[in-house]
Short mmCIF file of N, CA and C in Angstrom, two decimals:
data_model
loop_
_atom_site.label_atom_id
_atom_site.label_comp_id
_atom_site.label_asym_id
_atom_site.label_seq_id
_atom_site.Cartn_x
_atom_site.Cartn_y
_atom_site.Cartn_z
N UNK A 16 131.62 68.53 189.37
CA UNK A 16 132.07 67.63 190.46
C UNK A 16 132.51 68.47 191.65
N UNK A 17 132.00 68.11 192.81
CA UNK A 17 132.44 68.78 194.04
C UNK A 17 132.73 67.73 195.09
N UNK A 18 133.91 67.84 195.70
CA UNK A 18 134.34 66.93 196.75
C UNK A 18 134.77 67.78 197.93
N UNK A 19 134.13 67.59 199.07
CA UNK A 19 134.41 68.41 200.25
C UNK A 19 134.80 67.51 201.41
N UNK A 20 136.07 67.60 201.81
CA UNK A 20 136.59 66.78 202.90
C UNK A 20 136.37 67.45 204.25
N UNK A 21 136.30 66.62 205.29
CA UNK A 21 136.21 67.11 206.66
C UNK A 21 136.78 66.05 207.59
N UNK A 22 137.04 66.46 208.84
CA UNK A 22 137.46 65.50 209.85
C UNK A 22 138.93 65.55 210.24
N UNK A 23 139.73 66.31 209.51
CA UNK A 23 141.13 66.41 209.87
C UNK A 23 141.32 67.13 211.20
N UNK A 24 142.41 66.81 211.89
CA UNK A 24 142.66 67.42 213.20
C UNK A 24 144.08 67.10 213.64
N UNK A 25 144.43 67.64 214.79
CA UNK A 25 145.67 67.30 215.49
C UNK A 25 145.35 66.15 216.44
N UNK A 26 146.13 65.07 216.35
CA UNK A 26 145.88 63.90 217.18
C UNK A 26 147.21 63.34 217.66
N UNK A 27 147.20 62.72 218.81
CA UNK A 27 148.43 62.13 219.35
C UNK A 27 148.74 60.80 218.67
N UNK A 28 150.00 60.41 218.65
CA UNK A 28 150.35 59.09 218.12
C UNK A 28 149.55 57.99 218.80
N UNK A 29 149.09 57.04 217.99
CA UNK A 29 148.25 55.98 218.51
C UNK A 29 146.77 56.29 218.49
N UNK A 30 146.43 57.52 218.20
CA UNK A 30 145.04 57.92 218.18
C UNK A 30 144.32 57.58 216.89
N UNK A 31 143.06 58.00 216.81
CA UNK A 31 142.21 57.69 215.66
C UNK A 31 141.53 58.95 215.14
N UNK A 32 141.23 58.92 213.86
CA UNK A 32 140.45 59.97 213.22
C UNK A 32 139.58 59.34 212.15
N UNK A 33 138.45 59.99 211.85
CA UNK A 33 137.61 59.55 210.74
C UNK A 33 137.42 60.73 209.79
N UNK A 34 137.92 60.57 208.59
CA UNK A 34 137.74 61.59 207.56
C UNK A 34 136.48 61.29 206.76
N UNK A 35 135.84 62.35 206.29
CA UNK A 35 134.66 62.20 205.44
C UNK A 35 134.82 63.07 204.20
N UNK A 36 134.12 62.67 203.15
CA UNK A 36 134.13 63.42 201.90
C UNK A 36 132.72 63.43 201.34
N UNK A 37 132.13 64.60 201.26
CA UNK A 37 130.80 64.76 200.68
C UNK A 37 130.95 65.02 199.19
N UNK A 38 130.34 64.17 198.38
CA UNK A 38 130.48 64.26 196.92
C UNK A 38 129.18 64.71 196.28
N UNK A 39 129.30 65.49 195.21
CA UNK A 39 128.13 65.93 194.48
C UNK A 39 128.51 66.25 193.04
N UNK A 40 127.50 66.33 192.18
CA UNK A 40 127.73 66.72 190.79
C UNK A 40 128.01 65.59 189.83
N UNK A 41 127.92 64.36 190.28
CA UNK A 41 128.12 63.22 189.40
C UNK A 41 127.39 62.00 190.00
N UNK A 42 127.31 60.95 189.21
CA UNK A 42 126.66 59.72 189.67
C UNK A 42 127.61 58.96 190.59
N UNK A 43 127.43 59.14 191.88
CA UNK A 43 128.39 58.66 192.88
C UNK A 43 128.66 57.17 192.77
N UNK A 44 127.63 56.37 192.60
CA UNK A 44 127.80 54.91 192.60
C UNK A 44 128.47 54.39 191.33
N UNK A 45 128.62 55.24 190.32
CA UNK A 45 129.23 54.82 189.06
C UNK A 45 130.74 54.93 189.04
N UNK A 46 131.31 55.45 190.11
CA UNK A 46 132.75 55.68 190.12
C UNK A 46 133.41 55.15 191.38
N UNK A 47 134.62 54.63 191.18
CA UNK A 47 135.44 54.35 192.33
C UNK A 47 135.90 55.66 192.96
N UNK A 48 136.20 55.61 194.24
CA UNK A 48 136.65 56.78 194.98
C UNK A 48 137.89 56.42 195.80
N UNK A 49 138.60 57.42 196.25
CA UNK A 49 139.78 57.11 197.03
C UNK A 49 140.31 58.28 197.82
N UNK A 50 141.43 58.02 198.46
CA UNK A 50 142.13 59.05 199.23
C UNK A 50 143.60 59.06 198.82
N UNK A 51 144.13 60.25 198.67
CA UNK A 51 145.56 60.44 198.48
C UNK A 51 146.02 61.44 199.53
N UNK A 52 147.31 61.49 199.80
CA UNK A 52 147.82 62.42 200.81
C UNK A 52 149.14 63.02 200.36
N UNK A 53 149.44 64.17 200.93
CA UNK A 53 150.70 64.83 200.63
C UNK A 53 151.30 65.35 201.92
N UNK A 54 152.43 64.76 202.29
CA UNK A 54 153.15 65.19 203.47
C UNK A 54 153.98 66.43 203.13
N UNK A 55 154.34 67.22 204.15
CA UNK A 55 155.15 68.43 203.89
C UNK A 55 156.43 68.11 203.13
N UNK A 56 156.63 68.80 202.02
CA UNK A 56 157.85 68.63 201.24
C UNK A 56 157.91 67.38 200.40
N UNK A 57 156.80 66.63 200.31
CA UNK A 57 156.80 65.39 199.55
C UNK A 57 155.70 65.42 198.48
N UNK A 58 155.74 64.43 197.60
CA UNK A 58 154.75 64.33 196.55
C UNK A 58 153.48 63.65 197.01
N UNK A 59 152.51 63.58 196.12
CA UNK A 59 151.26 62.92 196.44
C UNK A 59 151.46 61.41 196.59
N UNK A 60 150.81 60.83 197.58
CA UNK A 60 150.87 59.40 197.83
C UNK A 60 149.47 58.82 197.82
N UNK A 61 149.25 57.79 197.03
CA UNK A 61 147.96 57.09 197.01
C UNK A 61 147.81 56.33 198.32
N UNK A 62 146.66 56.46 198.97
CA UNK A 62 146.43 55.85 200.27
C UNK A 62 145.47 54.65 200.18
N UNK A 63 144.32 54.87 199.55
CA UNK A 63 143.30 53.83 199.55
C UNK A 63 142.27 54.10 198.47
N UNK A 64 141.60 53.03 198.02
CA UNK A 64 140.55 53.16 197.02
C UNK A 64 139.43 52.17 197.26
N UNK A 65 138.26 52.49 196.70
CA UNK A 65 137.08 51.65 196.87
C UNK A 65 136.25 51.73 195.60
N UNK A 66 135.67 50.61 195.18
CA UNK A 66 134.89 50.65 193.94
C UNK A 66 133.48 51.17 194.21
N UNK A 67 132.68 51.24 193.19
CA UNK A 67 131.38 51.91 193.27
C UNK A 67 130.39 51.32 194.27
N UNK A 68 130.36 50.01 194.38
CA UNK A 68 129.39 49.42 195.32
C UNK A 68 130.02 49.13 196.68
N UNK A 69 131.29 49.47 196.82
CA UNK A 69 131.95 49.34 198.12
C UNK A 69 132.47 47.96 198.45
N UNK A 70 132.37 47.03 197.51
CA UNK A 70 132.76 45.65 197.82
C UNK A 70 134.26 45.41 197.67
N UNK A 71 134.94 46.25 196.91
CA UNK A 71 136.36 46.06 196.67
C UNK A 71 137.12 47.26 197.23
N UNK A 72 138.10 46.98 198.07
CA UNK A 72 138.93 48.04 198.64
C UNK A 72 140.40 47.70 198.45
N UNK A 73 141.21 48.71 198.39
CA UNK A 73 142.66 48.56 198.26
C UNK A 73 143.36 49.57 199.16
N UNK A 74 144.55 49.20 199.64
CA UNK A 74 145.29 50.06 200.55
C UNK A 74 146.77 50.07 200.18
N UNK A 75 147.39 51.20 200.45
CA UNK A 75 148.84 51.27 200.37
C UNK A 75 149.42 50.45 201.51
N UNK A 76 150.60 49.88 201.27
CA UNK A 76 151.22 49.07 202.30
C UNK A 76 151.46 49.80 203.61
N UNK A 77 151.69 51.10 203.51
CA UNK A 77 151.99 51.89 204.71
C UNK A 77 150.78 52.07 205.64
N UNK A 78 149.57 51.83 205.12
CA UNK A 78 148.37 52.02 205.96
C UNK A 78 147.56 50.74 206.13
N UNK A 79 147.95 49.69 205.41
CA UNK A 79 147.21 48.42 205.49
C UNK A 79 147.10 47.96 206.94
N UNK A 80 145.89 47.59 207.33
CA UNK A 80 145.66 47.11 208.69
C UNK A 80 145.38 48.21 209.70
N UNK A 81 145.60 49.46 209.33
CA UNK A 81 145.34 50.58 210.24
C UNK A 81 144.21 51.47 209.74
N UNK A 82 144.08 51.60 208.43
CA UNK A 82 143.06 52.46 207.82
C UNK A 82 141.97 51.59 207.19
N UNK A 83 140.74 52.12 207.21
CA UNK A 83 139.61 51.44 206.57
C UNK A 83 138.82 52.45 205.75
N UNK A 84 138.69 52.17 204.47
CA UNK A 84 137.90 53.03 203.59
C UNK A 84 136.49 52.46 203.46
N UNK A 85 135.51 53.34 203.40
CA UNK A 85 134.12 52.90 203.22
C UNK A 85 133.35 54.00 202.52
N UNK A 86 132.16 53.66 202.04
CA UNK A 86 131.33 54.66 201.39
C UNK A 86 129.87 54.41 201.73
N UNK A 87 129.11 55.49 201.84
CA UNK A 87 127.68 55.41 202.07
C UNK A 87 127.00 55.97 200.82
N UNK A 88 126.58 55.08 199.94
CA UNK A 88 126.04 55.51 198.67
C UNK A 88 124.67 56.17 198.80
N UNK A 89 124.01 55.97 199.92
CA UNK A 89 122.70 56.61 200.13
C UNK A 89 122.84 58.12 200.30
N UNK A 90 124.01 58.55 200.80
CA UNK A 90 124.20 59.99 201.03
C UNK A 90 125.45 60.52 200.33
N UNK A 91 125.96 59.76 199.36
CA UNK A 91 127.10 60.20 198.54
C UNK A 91 128.29 60.66 199.38
N UNK A 92 128.67 59.82 200.31
CA UNK A 92 129.76 60.18 201.22
C UNK A 92 130.80 59.07 201.29
N UNK A 93 132.05 59.49 201.28
CA UNK A 93 133.19 58.59 201.41
C UNK A 93 133.83 58.81 202.78
N UNK A 94 134.32 57.73 203.39
CA UNK A 94 134.96 57.83 204.70
C UNK A 94 136.34 57.18 204.67
N UNK A 95 137.19 57.63 205.61
CA UNK A 95 138.45 56.96 205.86
C UNK A 95 138.64 56.91 207.38
N UNK A 96 138.52 55.71 207.94
CA UNK A 96 138.76 55.51 209.37
C UNK A 96 140.25 55.23 209.55
N UNK A 97 140.90 56.05 210.35
CA UNK A 97 142.33 55.93 210.55
C UNK A 97 142.61 55.62 212.01
N UNK A 98 143.19 54.46 212.27
CA UNK A 98 143.53 54.03 213.62
C UNK A 98 145.05 53.89 213.77
N UNK A 99 145.49 53.82 215.00
CA UNK A 99 146.93 53.65 215.29
C UNK A 99 147.77 54.64 214.50
N UNK A 100 147.39 55.89 214.55
CA UNK A 100 148.06 56.91 213.75
C UNK A 100 149.50 57.11 214.19
N UNK A 101 150.35 57.38 213.21
CA UNK A 101 151.77 57.58 213.43
C UNK A 101 152.17 58.99 212.96
N UNK A 102 153.25 59.53 213.48
CA UNK A 102 153.70 60.85 213.02
C UNK A 102 153.88 60.91 211.50
N UNK A 103 154.28 59.81 210.90
CA UNK A 103 154.48 59.79 209.45
C UNK A 103 153.18 59.81 208.65
N UNK A 104 152.05 59.72 209.34
CA UNK A 104 150.76 59.88 208.67
C UNK A 104 150.37 61.36 208.53
N UNK A 105 151.16 62.24 209.12
CA UNK A 105 150.90 63.67 209.01
C UNK A 105 150.95 64.11 207.55
N UNK A 106 149.85 64.70 207.09
CA UNK A 106 149.74 65.09 205.69
C UNK A 106 148.41 65.80 205.45
N UNK A 107 148.32 66.43 204.29
CA UNK A 107 147.03 66.89 203.80
C UNK A 107 146.39 65.71 203.09
N UNK A 108 145.17 65.39 203.46
CA UNK A 108 144.46 64.25 202.87
C UNK A 108 143.40 64.76 201.89
N UNK A 109 143.44 64.20 200.69
CA UNK A 109 142.52 64.60 199.64
C UNK A 109 141.60 63.45 199.23
N UNK A 110 140.35 63.76 199.06
CA UNK A 110 139.37 62.84 198.49
C UNK A 110 139.46 62.94 196.96
N UNK A 111 139.44 61.78 196.29
CA UNK A 111 139.53 61.80 194.83
C UNK A 111 138.45 60.94 194.20
N UNK A 112 138.02 61.35 193.03
CA UNK A 112 137.07 60.59 192.21
C UNK A 112 137.87 59.90 191.10
N UNK A 113 137.75 58.60 191.02
CA UNK A 113 138.49 57.86 190.00
C UNK A 113 137.84 58.01 188.62
N UNK A 114 138.61 57.66 187.60
CA UNK A 114 138.13 57.77 186.23
C UNK A 114 137.19 56.63 185.84
N UNK A 115 137.19 55.55 186.64
CA UNK A 115 136.34 54.41 186.34
C UNK A 115 135.85 53.77 187.63
N UNK A 116 135.02 52.75 187.47
CA UNK A 116 134.42 52.09 188.63
C UNK A 116 135.33 50.96 189.11
N UNK A 117 136.50 51.37 189.63
CA UNK A 117 137.43 50.40 190.20
C UNK A 117 137.94 50.95 191.52
N UNK A 118 138.79 50.19 192.17
CA UNK A 118 139.36 50.65 193.43
C UNK A 118 140.77 51.19 193.28
N UNK A 119 141.30 51.16 192.05
CA UNK A 119 142.69 51.57 191.87
C UNK A 119 142.94 52.40 190.62
N UNK A 120 141.95 53.04 190.09
CA UNK A 120 142.12 53.84 188.88
C UNK A 120 142.86 55.15 189.16
N UNK A 121 143.32 55.77 188.11
CA UNK A 121 143.80 57.15 188.25
C UNK A 121 142.58 58.04 188.53
N UNK A 122 142.84 59.25 189.02
CA UNK A 122 141.70 60.07 189.39
C UNK A 122 141.54 61.27 188.48
N UNK A 123 140.30 61.76 188.40
CA UNK A 123 139.99 62.88 187.53
C UNK A 123 139.63 64.14 188.30
N UNK A 124 139.29 63.99 189.58
CA UNK A 124 138.91 65.15 190.39
C UNK A 124 139.44 64.96 191.80
N UNK A 125 139.75 66.08 192.45
CA UNK A 125 140.30 66.05 193.79
C UNK A 125 139.70 67.18 194.61
N UNK A 126 139.45 66.93 195.89
CA UNK A 126 138.93 67.97 196.76
C UNK A 126 140.01 68.93 197.22
N UNK A 127 139.64 69.82 198.12
CA UNK A 127 140.59 70.83 198.63
C UNK A 127 141.47 70.31 199.74
N UNK A 128 141.08 69.21 200.36
CA UNK A 128 141.92 68.58 201.36
C UNK A 128 141.54 68.91 202.80
N UNK A 129 141.95 68.03 203.71
CA UNK A 129 141.78 68.24 205.15
C UNK A 129 143.08 67.83 205.82
N UNK A 130 143.56 68.65 206.75
CA UNK A 130 144.89 68.45 207.36
C UNK A 130 144.81 67.48 208.54
N UNK A 131 145.69 66.50 208.49
CA UNK A 131 145.86 65.56 209.61
C UNK A 131 147.27 65.74 210.15
N UNK A 132 147.37 66.02 211.44
CA UNK A 132 148.66 66.17 212.09
C UNK A 132 148.74 65.22 213.27
N UNK A 133 149.74 64.37 213.25
CA UNK A 133 149.93 63.39 214.32
C UNK A 133 151.18 63.78 215.10
N UNK A 134 150.97 64.23 216.32
CA UNK A 134 152.08 64.74 217.11
C UNK A 134 151.70 64.73 218.59
N UNK A 135 152.73 64.51 219.42
CA UNK A 135 152.51 64.58 220.87
C UNK A 135 152.81 65.97 221.40
#
């Protein structure tokens, strides 16, 4: 299993970013996928999940209405569109592969992460 994130950057409050995760080494459509994040000095926080065919999505309350998770199964890629970013969204964002084909499972694999910093 290989998960490679990209798209992190420094952005001003209120701005937008789109994270991507290129997945390989497993049957992409057979597993739910998601994003977790870790802010400086804090533990891992589940952000969002999506099932294998992309029809079911789930979000943490802190990002509901601002973030959108999606997947392109033709190219084995997961996305996270982040709008109205806040300083508290600053964190390392990790792409994760769930243990089953759901939108809220525990995960079995995690990428190396991409840094998102929201600051003026």
